[in-house]
Amino acid sequence: MKTLNEMLATLTPEQQQQIDERVTQMRLESQLYKLREQLQRTQRQQAEAMNIAQSSVAAMESRGAELKISTLKRYVEALGGELTLGVKMPGGEHVDLIV
């Protein structure tokens, strides 16, 4: 039986990129859920804090990387947090972006 790395090595670069993009998407989806769960908050409670419907919170959490930064900011602020973004430049310099 092949290992995961061996199977991935047989894929085209395009297929590998698609997998990488999906993994990134799934990580963000999972992170939003984990943030909310860490505070023991339900989707309904999160929705109330944002003045939106519970189904909208579910959609945000499932949308992952497709969220607008402004929506992500509202989500995080409704949890009582602050969204910060940073960029790692090719030379290694880190630049914080004000959101």
PDB file of N, CA and C in Angstrom:
ATOM      1  N   MET A   1       0.841  -1.171   0.000  1.00  0.00           N
ATOM      2  CA  MET A   1       0.000   0.000   0.000  1.00  0.00           C
ATOM      3  C   MET A   1       0.895   1.245   0.000  1.00  0.00           C
ATOM      4  N   LYS A   2       0.560   2.203  -0.869  1.00  0.00           N
ATOM      5  CA  LYS A   2       1.327   3.438  -0.978  1.00  0.00           C
ATOM      6  C   LYS A   2       1.030   4.380   0.180  1.00  0.00           C
ATOM      7  N   THR A   3       2.045   5.164   0.538  1.00  0.00           N
ATOM      8  CA  THR A   3       1.824   6.201   1.538  1.00  0.00           C
ATOM      9  C   THR A   3       1.143   7.391   0.866  1.00  0.00           C
ATOM     10  N   LEU A   4       0.637   8.309   1.680  1.00  0.00           N
ATOM     11  CA  LEU A   4      -0.012   9.503   1.137  1.00  0.00           C
ATOM     12  C   LEU A   4       0.979  10.292   0.287  1.00  0.00           C
ATOM     13  N   ASN A   5       2.194  10.459   0.764  1.00  0.00           N
ATOM     14  CA  ASN A   5       3.195  11.210   0.003  1.00  0.00           C
ATOM     15  C   ASN A   5       3.512  10.553  -1.336  1.00  0.00           C
ATOM     16  N   GLU A   6       3.543   9.244  -1.372  1.00  0.00           N
ATOM     17  CA  GLU A   6       3.784   8.529  -2.624  1.00  0.00           C
ATOM     18  C   GLU A   6       2.626   8.741  -3.598  1.00  0.00           C
ATOM     19  N   MET A   7       1.404   8.721  -3.084  1.00  0.00           N
ATOM     20  CA  MET A   7       0.247   8.941  -3.955  1.00  0.00           C
ATOM     21  C   MET A   7       0.224  10.377  -4.460  1.00  0.00           C
ATOM     22  N   LEU A   8       0.546  11.336  -3.593  1.00  0.00           N
ATOM     23  CA  LEU A   8       0.566  12.738  -4.015  1.00  0.00           C
ATOM     24  C   LEU A   8       1.624  12.980  -5.077  1.00  0.00           C
ATOM     25  N   ALA A   9       2.734  12.260  -4.995  1.00  0.00           N
ATOM     26  CA  ALA A   9       3.826  12.425  -5.954  1.00  0.00           C
ATOM     27  C   ALA A   9       3.417  11.998  -7.365  1.00  0.00           C
ATOM     28  N   THR A  10       2.384  11.185  -7.489  1.00  0.00           N
ATOM     29  CA  THR A  10       1.942  10.726  -8.815  1.00  0.00           C
ATOM     30  C   THR A  10       0.987  11.706  -9.488  1.00  0.00           C
ATOM     31  N   LEU A  11       0.554  12.732  -8.754  1.00  0.00           N
ATOM     32  CA  LEU A  11      -0.398  13.696  -9.294  1.00  0.00           C
ATOM     33  C   LEU A  11       0.308  14.772 -10.114  1.00  0.00           C
ATOM     34  N   THR A  12      -0.445  15.363 -11.019  1.00  0.00           N
ATOM     35  CA  THR A  12       0.100  16.467 -11.810  1.00  0.00           C
ATOM     36  C   THR A  12       0.248  17.695 -10.905  1.00  0.00           C
ATOM     37  N   PRO A  13       1.077  18.658 -11.300  1.00  0.00           N
ATOM     38  CA  PRO A  13       1.197  19.885 -10.507  1.00  0.00           C
ATOM     39  C   PRO A  13      -0.151  20.594 -10.320  1.00  0.00           C
ATOM     40  N   GLU A  14      -1.003  20.552 -11.330  1.00  0.00           N
ATOM     41  CA  GLU A  14      -2.319  21.177 -11.223  1.00  0.00           C
ATOM     42  C   GLU A  14      -3.176  20.477 -10.167  1.00  0.00           C
ATOM     43  N   GLN A  15      -3.133  19.152 -10.155  1.00  0.00           N
ATOM     44  CA  GLN A  15      -3.898  18.392  -9.171  1.00  0.00           C
ATOM     45  C   GLN A  15      -3.369  18.658  -7.760  1.00  0.00           C
ATOM     46  N   GLN A  16      -2.053  18.740  -7.625  1.00  0.00           N
ATOM     47  CA  GLN A  16      -1.454  19.024  -6.322  1.00  0.00           C
ATOM     48  C   GLN A  16      -1.860  20.414  -5.845  1.00  0.00           C
ATOM     49  N   GLN A  17      -1.913  21.380  -6.759  1.00  0.00           N
ATOM     50  CA  GLN A  17      -2.328  22.735  -6.403  1.00  0.00           C
ATOM     51  C   GLN A  17      -3.785  22.749  -5.944  1.00  0.00           C
ATOM     52  N   GLN A  18      -4.646  22.004  -6.640  1.00  0.00           N
ATOM     53  CA  GLN A  18      -6.055  21.927  -6.245  1.00  0.00           C
ATOM     54  C   GLN A  18      -6.197  21.349  -4.840  1.00  0.00           C
ATOM     55  N   ILE A  19      -5.413  20.347  -4.533  1.00  0.00           N
ATOM     56  CA  ILE A  19      -5.443  19.742  -3.203  1.00  0.00           C
ATOM     57  C   ILE A  19      -4.966  20.747  -2.161  1.00  0.00           C
ATOM     58  N   ASP A  20      -3.872  21.445  -2.456  1.00  0.00           N
ATOM     59  CA  ASP A  20      -3.356  22.462  -1.528  1.00  0.00           C
ATOM     60  C   ASP A  20      -4.391  23.540  -1.253  1.00  0.00           C
ATOM     61  N   GLU A  21      -5.088  23.986  -2.303  1.00  0.00           N
ATOM     62  CA  GLU A  21      -6.115  25.020  -2.137  1.00  0.00           C
ATOM     63  C   GLU A  21      -7.262  24.516  -1.275  1.00  0.00           C
ATOM     64  N   ARG A  22      -7.665  23.274  -1.478  1.00  0.00           N
ATOM     65  CA  ARG A  22      -8.767  22.708  -0.691  1.00  0.00           C
ATOM     66  C   ARG A  22      -8.362  22.541   0.772  1.00  0.00           C
ATOM     67  N   VAL A  23      -7.121  22.130   1.009  1.00  0.00           N
ATOM     68  CA  VAL A  23      -6.632  21.982   2.383  1.00  0.00           C
ATOM     69  C   VAL A  23      -6.653  23.339   3.086  1.00  0.00           C
ATOM     70  N   THR A  24      -6.216  24.395   2.390  1.00  0.00           N
ATOM     71  CA  THR A  24      -6.238  25.737   2.950  1.00  0.00           C
ATOM     72  C   THR A  24      -7.660  26.137   3.297  1.00  0.00           C
ATOM     73  N   GLN A  25      -8.591  25.867   2.406  1.00  0.00           N
ATOM     74  CA  GLN A  25     -10.008  26.166   2.633  1.00  0.00           C
ATOM     75  C   GLN A  25     -10.518  25.445   3.876  1.00  0.00           C
ATOM     76  N   MET A  26     -10.213  24.171   3.984  1.00  0.00           N
ATOM     77  CA  MET A  26     -10.695  23.370   5.107  1.00  0.00           C
ATOM     78  C   MET A  26     -10.097  23.855   6.426  1.00  0.00           C
ATOM     79  N   ARG A  27      -8.841  24.306   6.410  1.00  0.00           N
ATOM     80  CA  ARG A  27      -8.217  24.803   7.633  1.00  0.00           C
ATOM     81  C   ARG A  27      -8.948  26.037   8.148  1.00  0.00           C
ATOM     82  N   LEU A  28      -9.279  26.972   7.253  1.00  0.00           N
ATOM     83  CA  LEU A  28      -9.972  28.174   7.698  1.00  0.00           C
ATOM     84  C   LEU A  28     -11.370  27.839   8.207  1.00  0.00           C
ATOM     85  N   GLU A  29     -12.055  26.952   7.512  1.00  0.00           N
ATOM     86  CA  GLU A  29     -13.380  26.536   7.970  1.00  0.00           C
ATOM     87  C   GLU A  29     -13.284  25.979   9.388  1.00  0.00           C
ATOM     88  N   SER A  30     -12.312  25.127   9.607  1.00  0.00           N
ATOM     89  CA  SER A  30     -12.121  24.500  10.907  1.00  0.00           C
ATOM     90  C   SER A  30     -11.730  25.523  11.963  1.00  0.00           C
ATOM     91  N   GLN A  31     -10.919  26.502  11.589  1.00  0.00           N
ATOM     92  CA  GLN A  31     -10.462  27.498  12.551  1.00  0.00           C
ATOM     93  C   GLN A  31     -11.603  28.373  13.042  1.00  0.00           C
ATOM     94  N   LEU A  32     -12.494  28.788  12.161  1.00  0.00           N
ATOM     95  CA  LEU A  32     -13.623  29.601  12.588  1.00  0.00           C
ATOM     96  C   LEU A  32     -14.482  28.831  13.585  1.00  0.00           C
ATOM     97  N   TYR A  33     -14.743  27.592  13.265  1.00  0.00           N
ATOM     98  CA  TYR A  33     -15.528  26.730  14.153  1.00  0.00           C
ATOM     99  C   TYR A  33     -14.827  26.598  15.502  1.00  0.00           C
ATOM    100  N   LYS A  34     -13.507  26.367  15.466  1.00  0.00           N
ATOM    101  CA  LYS A  34     -12.753  26.179  16.708  1.00  0.00           C
ATOM    102  C   LYS A  34     -12.744  27.442  17.562  1.00  0.00           C
ATOM    103  N   LEU A  35     -12.634  28.603  16.932  1.00  0.00           N
ATOM    104  CA  LEU A  35     -12.674  29.856  17.683  1.00  0.00           C
ATOM    105  C   LEU A  35     -13.989  29.975  18.450  1.00  0.00           C
ATOM    106  N   ARG A  36     -15.078  29.701  17.742  1.00  0.00           N
ATOM    107  CA  ARG A  36     -16.401  29.808  18.357  1.00  0.00           C
ATOM    108  C   ARG A  36     -16.570  28.770  19.462  1.00  0.00           C
ATOM    109  N   GLU A  37     -16.152  27.554  19.195  1.00  0.00           N
ATOM    110  CA  GLU A  37     -16.283  26.479  20.172  1.00  0.00           C
ATOM    111  C   GLU A  37     -15.411  26.721  21.402  1.00  0.00           C
ATOM    112  N   GLN A  38     -14.266  27.350  21.208  1.00  0.00           N
ATOM    113  CA  GLN A  38     -13.369  27.650  22.318  1.00  0.00           C
ATOM    114  C   GLN A  38     -14.055  28.532  23.360  1.00  0.00           C
ATOM    115  N   LEU A  39     -14.935  29.391  22.888  1.00  0.00           N
ATOM    116  CA  LEU A  39     -15.692  30.260  23.782  1.00  0.00           C
ATOM    117  C   LEU A  39     -17.025  29.640  24.200  1.00  0.00           C
ATOM    118  N   GLN A  40     -17.210  28.372  23.826  1.00  0.00           N
ATOM    119  CA  GLN A  40     -18.439  27.629  24.127  1.00  0.00           C
ATOM    120  C   GLN A  40     -19.670  28.389  23.651  1.00  0.00           C
ATOM    121  N   ARG A  41     -19.558  28.897  22.434  1.00  0.00           N
ATOM    122  CA  ARG A  41     -20.652  29.671  21.854  1.00  0.00           C
ATOM    123  C   ARG A  41     -21.274  28.866  20.721  1.00  0.00           C
ATOM    124  N   THR A  42     -22.597  28.845  20.672  1.00  0.00           N
ATOM    125  CA  THR A  42     -23.301  28.162  19.590  1.00  0.00           C
ATOM    126  C   THR A  42     -23.351  29.074  18.365  1.00  0.00           C
ATOM    127  N   GLN A  43     -23.716  28.502  17.241  1.00  0.00           N
ATOM    128  CA  GLN A  43     -23.905  29.322  16.039  1.00  0.00           C
ATOM    129  C   GLN A  43     -25.008  30.345  16.277  1.00  0.00           C
ATOM    130  N   ARG A  44     -26.025  29.950  16.990  1.00  0.00           N
ATOM    131  CA  ARG A  44     -27.135  30.874  17.270  1.00  0.00           C
ATOM    132  C   ARG A  44     -26.641  32.055  18.106  1.00  0.00           C
ATOM    133  N   GLN A  45     -25.832  31.784  19.118  1.00  0.00           N
ATOM    134  CA  GLN A  45     -25.288  32.862  19.952  1.00  0.00           C
ATOM    135  C   GLN A  45     -24.371  33.781  19.141  1.00  0.00           C
ATOM    136  N   GLN A  46     -23.585  33.179  18.256  1.00  0.00           N
ATOM    137  CA  GLN A  46     -22.701  33.976  17.389  1.00  0.00           C
ATOM    138  C   GLN A  46     -23.538  34.853  16.461  1.00  0.00           C
ATOM    139  N   ALA A  47     -24.602  34.286  15.942  1.00  0.00           N
ATOM    140  CA  ALA A  47     -25.487  35.037  15.052  1.00  0.00           C
ATOM    141  C   ALA A  47     -26.122  36.216  15.782  1.00  0.00           C
ATOM    142  N   GLU A  48     -26.556  35.993  16.997  1.00  0.00           N
ATOM    143  CA  GLU A  48     -27.156  37.074  17.783  1.00  0.00           C
ATOM    144  C   GLU A  48     -26.146  38.194  18.028  1.00  0.00           C
ATOM    145  N   ALA A  49     -24.898  37.822  18.302  1.00  0.00           N
ATOM    146  CA  ALA A  49     -23.855  38.822  18.541  1.00  0.00           C
ATOM    147  C   ALA A  49     -23.556  39.636  17.280  1.00  0.00           C
ATOM    148  N   MET A  50     -23.822  39.041  16.119  1.00  0.00           N
ATOM    149  CA  MET A  50     -23.562  39.714  14.845  1.00  0.00           C
ATOM    150  C   MET A  50     -24.825  40.322  14.245  1.00  0.00           C
ATOM    151  N   ASN A  51     -25.961  40.105  14.903  1.00  0.00           N
ATOM    152  CA  ASN A  51     -27.255  40.565  14.384  1.00  0.00           C
ATOM    153  C   ASN A  51     -27.570  40.000  13.005  1.00  0.00           C
ATOM    154  N   ILE A  52     -27.324  38.692  12.857  1.00  0.00           N
ATOM    155  CA  ILE A  52     -27.619  37.992  11.603  1.00  0.00           C
ATOM    156  C   ILE A  52     -28.308  36.670  11.939  1.00  0.00           C
ATOM    157  N   ALA A  53     -28.738  35.957  10.927  1.00  0.00           N
ATOM    158  CA  ALA A  53     -29.386  34.659  11.127  1.00  0.00           C
ATOM    159  C   ALA A  53     -28.336  33.575  11.395  1.00  0.00           C
ATOM    160  N   GLN A  54     -28.745  32.552  12.143  1.00  0.00           N
ATOM    161  CA  GLN A  54     -27.850  31.418  12.426  1.00  0.00           C
ATOM    162  C   GLN A  54     -27.369  30.762  11.144  1.00  0.00           C
ATOM    163  N   SER A  55     -28.232  30.697  10.142  1.00  0.00           N
ATOM    164  CA  SER A  55     -27.837  30.086   8.870  1.00  0.00           C
ATOM    165  C   SER A  55     -26.707  30.863   8.201  1.00  0.00           C
ATOM    166  N   SER A  56     -26.646  32.170   8.465  1.00  0.00           N
ATOM    167  CA  SER A  56     -25.559  32.981   7.913  1.00  0.00           C
ATOM    168  C   SER A  56     -24.229  32.636   8.577  1.00  0.00           C
ATOM    169  N   VAL A  57     -24.264  32.354   9.873  1.00  0.00           N
ATOM    170  CA  VAL A  57     -23.045  31.928  10.569  1.00  0.00           C
ATOM    171  C   VAL A  57     -22.587  30.585  10.015  1.00  0.00           C
ATOM    172  N   ALA A  58     -23.521  29.673   9.821  1.00  0.00           N
ATOM    173  CA  ALA A  58     -23.173  28.367   9.250  1.00  0.00           C
ATOM    174  C   ALA A  58     -22.551  28.534   7.873  1.00  0.00           C
ATOM    175  N   ALA A  59     -23.104  29.437   7.077  1.00  0.00           N
ATOM    176  CA  ALA A  59     -22.558  29.679   5.738  1.00  0.00           C
ATOM    177  C   ALA A  59     -21.153  30.265   5.814  1.00  0.00           C
ATOM    178  N   MET A  60     -20.931  31.189   6.744  1.00  0.00           N
ATOM    179  CA  MET A  60     -19.592  31.765   6.911  1.00  0.00           C
ATOM    180  C   MET A  60     -18.579  30.689   7.267  1.00  0.00           C
ATOM    181  N   GLU A  61     -18.950  29.840   8.201  1.00  0.00           N
ATOM    182  CA  GLU A  61     -18.033  28.800   8.647  1.00  0.00           C
ATOM    183  C   GLU A  61     -17.752  27.789   7.552  1.00  0.00           C
ATOM    184  N   SER A  62     -18.698  27.566   6.674  1.00  0.00           N
ATOM    185  CA  SER A  62     -18.464  26.603   5.597  1.00  0.00           C
ATOM    186  C   SER A  62     -17.802  27.238   4.385  1.00  0.00           C
ATOM    187  N   ARG A  63     -17.835  28.560   4.306  1.00  0.00           N
ATOM    188  CA  ARG A  63     -17.247  29.268   3.176  1.00  0.00           C
ATOM    189  C   ARG A  63     -15.730  29.352   3.289  1.00  0.00           C
ATOM    190  N   GLY A  64     -15.216  29.372   4.506  1.00  0.00           N
ATOM    191  CA  GLY A  64     -13.781  29.380   4.724  1.00  0.00           C
ATOM    192  C   GLY A  64     -13.059  30.493   4.005  1.00  0.00           C
ATOM    193  N   ALA A  65     -12.161  30.129   3.105  1.00  0.00           N
ATOM    194  CA  ALA A  65     -11.301  31.103   2.422  1.00  0.00           C
ATOM    195  C   ALA A  65     -12.064  32.017   1.478  1.00  0.00           C
ATOM    196  N   GLU A  66     -13.326  31.740   1.239  1.00  0.00           N
ATOM    197  CA  GLU A  66     -14.111  32.581   0.343  1.00  0.00           C
ATOM    198  C   GLU A  66     -14.732  33.781   1.058  1.00  0.00           C
ATOM    199  N   LEU A  67     -14.472  33.921   2.344  1.00  0.00           N
ATOM    200  CA  LEU A  67     -15.021  35.041   3.099  1.00  0.00           C
ATOM    201  C   LEU A  67     -14.323  36.340   2.740  1.00  0.00           C
ATOM    202  N   LYS A  68     -15.081  37.414   2.733  1.00  0.00           N
ATOM    203  CA  LYS A  68     -14.485  38.734   2.605  1.00  0.00           C
ATOM    204  C   LYS A  68     -13.770  39.042   3.916  1.00  0.00           C
ATOM    205  N   ILE A  69     -12.722  39.820   3.841  1.00  0.00           N
ATOM    206  CA  ILE A  69     -12.001  40.189   5.054  1.00  0.00           C
ATOM    207  C   ILE A  69     -12.916  40.943   6.008  1.00  0.00           C
ATOM    208  N   SER A  70     -13.783  41.787   5.475  1.00  0.00           N
ATOM    209  CA  SER A  70     -14.695  42.547   6.338  1.00  0.00           C
ATOM    210  C   SER A  70     -15.648  41.613   7.093  1.00  0.00           C
ATOM    211  N   THR A  71     -16.074  40.534   6.454  1.00  0.00           N
ATOM    212  CA  THR A  71     -16.956  39.563   7.108  1.00  0.00           C
ATOM    213  C   THR A  71     -16.196  38.806   8.188  1.00  0.00           C
ATOM    214  N   LEU A  72     -14.986  38.416   7.869  1.00  0.00           N
ATOM    215  CA  LEU A  72     -14.144  37.724   8.843  1.00  0.00           C
ATOM    216  C   LEU A  72     -13.887  38.623  10.051  1.00  0.00           C
ATOM    217  N   LYS A  73     -13.664  39.901   9.794  1.00  0.00           N
ATOM    218  CA  LYS A  73     -13.429  40.872  10.870  1.00  0.00           C
ATOM    219  C   LYS A  73     -14.657  40.955  11.780  1.00  0.00           C
ATOM    220  N   ARG A  74     -15.851  41.046  11.193  1.00  0.00           N
ATOM    221  CA  ARG A  74     -17.087  41.095  11.985  1.00  0.00           C
ATOM    222  C   ARG A  74     -17.250  39.836  12.834  1.00  0.00           C
ATOM    223  N   TYR A  75     -16.947  38.688  12.239  1.00  0.00           N
ATOM    224  CA  TYR A  75     -17.067  37.408  12.940  1.00  0.00           C
ATOM    225  C   TYR A  75     -16.152  37.397  14.165  1.00  0.00           C
ATOM    226  N   VAL A  76     -14.894  37.761  13.954  1.00  0.00           N
ATOM    227  CA  VAL A  76     -13.910  37.754  15.036  1.00  0.00           C
ATOM    228  C   VAL A  76     -14.261  38.779  16.107  1.00  0.00           C
ATOM    229  N   GLU A  77     -14.675  39.963  15.698  1.00  0.00           N
ATOM    230  CA  GLU A  77     -15.044  41.001  16.668  1.00  0.00           C
ATOM    231  C   GLU A  77     -16.260  40.597  17.488  1.00  0.00           C
ATOM    232  N   ALA A  78     -17.199  39.859  16.873  1.00  0.00           N
ATOM    233  CA  ALA A  78     -18.368  39.385  17.605  1.00  0.00           C
ATOM    234  C   ALA A  78     -17.973  38.356  18.667  1.00  0.00           C
ATOM    235  N   LEU A  79     -16.815  37.726  18.483  1.00  0.00           N
ATOM    236  CA  LEU A  79     -16.293  36.807  19.489  1.00  0.00           C
ATOM    237  C   LEU A  79     -15.544  37.554  20.590  1.00  0.00           C
ATOM    238  N   GLY A  80     -15.367  38.862  20.386  1.00  0.00           N
ATOM    239  CA  GLY A  80     -14.621  39.658  21.354  1.00  0.00           C
ATOM    240  C   GLY A  80     -13.149  39.768  21.011  1.00  0.00           C
ATOM    241  N   GLY A  81     -12.781  39.300  19.807  1.00  0.00           N
ATOM    242  CA  GLY A  81     -11.390  39.329  19.383  1.00  0.00           C
ATOM    243  C   GLY A  81     -11.090  40.480  18.449  1.00  0.00           C
ATOM    244  N   GLU A  82      -9.873  40.512  17.974  1.00  0.00           N
ATOM    245  CA  GLU A  82      -9.430  41.533  17.031  1.00  0.00           C
ATOM    246  C   GLU A  82      -8.709  40.827  15.891  1.00  0.00           C
ATOM    247  N   LEU A  83      -9.114  41.116  14.667  1.00  0.00           N
ATOM    248  CA  LEU A  83      -8.491  40.500  13.510  1.00  0.00           C
ATOM    249  C   LEU A  83      -7.231  41.263  13.133  1.00  0.00           C
ATOM    250  N   THR A  84      -6.141  40.545  12.994  1.00  0.00           N
ATOM    251  CA  THR A  84      -4.907  41.136  12.510  1.00  0.00           C
ATOM    252  C   THR A  84      -4.430  40.328  11.313  1.00  0.00           C
ATOM    253  N   LEU A  85      -3.868  41.012  10.338  1.00  0.00           N
ATOM    254  CA  LEU A  85      -3.328  40.351   9.152  1.00  0.00           C
ATOM    255  C   LEU A  85      -1.878  40.753   9.004  1.00  0.00           C
ATOM    256  N   GLY A  86      -1.085  39.849   8.507  1.00  0.00           N
ATOM    257  CA  GLY A  86       0.309  40.146   8.275  1.00  0.00           C
ATOM    258  C   GLY A  86       0.765  39.566   6.950  1.00  0.00           C
ATOM    259  N   VAL A  87       1.812  40.159   6.424  1.00  0.00           N
ATOM    260  CA  VAL A  87       2.385  39.699   5.164  1.00  0.00           C
ATOM    261  C   VAL A  87       3.855  39.395   5.400  1.00  0.00           C
ATOM    262  N   LYS A  88       4.289  38.230   4.975  1.00  0.00           N
ATOM    263  CA  LYS A  88       5.702  37.892   5.034  1.00  0.00           C
ATOM    264  C   LYS A  88       6.278  38.171   3.648  1.00  0.00           C
ATOM    265  N   MET A  89       7.159  39.150   3.574  1.00  0.00           N
ATOM    266  CA  MET A  89       7.741  39.578   2.307  1.00  0.00           C
ATOM    267  C   MET A  89       8.833  38.598   1.873  1.00  0.00           C
ATOM    268  N   PRO A  90       9.159  38.578   0.575  1.00  0.00           N
ATOM    269  CA  PRO A  90      10.164  37.633   0.080  1.00  0.00           C
ATOM    270  C   PRO A  90      11.507  37.708   0.827  1.00  0.00           C
ATOM    271  N   GLY A  91      11.890  38.901   1.294  1.00  0.00           N
ATOM    272  CA  GLY A  91      13.136  39.035   2.027  1.00  0.00           C
ATOM    273  C   GLY A  91      13.049  38.609   3.484  1.00  0.00           C
ATOM    274  N   GLY A  92      11.862  38.172   3.923  1.00  0.00           N
ATOM    275  CA  GLY A  92      11.676  37.728   5.298  1.00  0.00           C
ATOM    276  C   GLY A  92      11.056  38.770   6.200  1.00  0.00           C
ATOM    277  N   GLU A  93      10.955  40.016   5.727  1.00  0.00           N
ATOM    278  CA  GLU A  93      10.340  41.084   6.526  1.00  0.00           C
ATOM    279  C   GLU A  93       8.857  40.784   6.723  1.00  0.00           C
ATOM    280  N   HIS A  94       8.359  41.085   7.918  1.00  0.00           N
ATOM    281  CA  HIS A  94       6.946  40.884   8.227  1.00  0.00           C
ATOM    282  C   HIS A  94       6.288  42.260   8.303  1.00  0.00           C
ATOM    283  N   VAL A  95       5.191  42.426   7.565  1.00  0.00           N
ATOM    284  CA  VAL A  95       4.452  43.690   7.553  1.00  0.00           C
ATOM    285  C   VAL A  95       3.045  43.429   8.064  1.00  0.00           C
ATOM    286  N   ASP A  96       2.653  44.157   9.117  1.00  0.00           N
ATOM    287  CA  ASP A  96       1.283  44.050   9.628  1.00  0.00           C
ATOM    288  C   ASP A  96       0.379  44.966   8.836  1.00  0.00           C
ATOM    289  N   LEU A  97      -0.798  44.460   8.494  1.00  0.00           N
ATOM    290  CA  LEU A  97      -1.794  45.249   7.790  1.00  0.00           C
ATOM    291  C   LEU A  97      -2.870  45.670   8.765  1.00  0.00           C
ATOM    292  N   ILE A  98      -3.298  46.893   8.675  1.00  0.00           N
ATOM    293  CA  ILE A  98      -4.373  47.372   9.516  1.00  0.00           C
ATOM    294  C   ILE A  98      -5.685  47.034   8.828  1.00  0.00           C
ATOM    295  N   VAL A  99      -6.556  46.343   9.558  1.00  0.00           N
ATOM    296  CA  VAL A  99      -7.830  45.901   8.983  1.00  0.00           C
ATOM    297  C   VAL A  99      -8.936  46.743   9.551  1.00  0.00           C
TER     298      VAL A  99
END
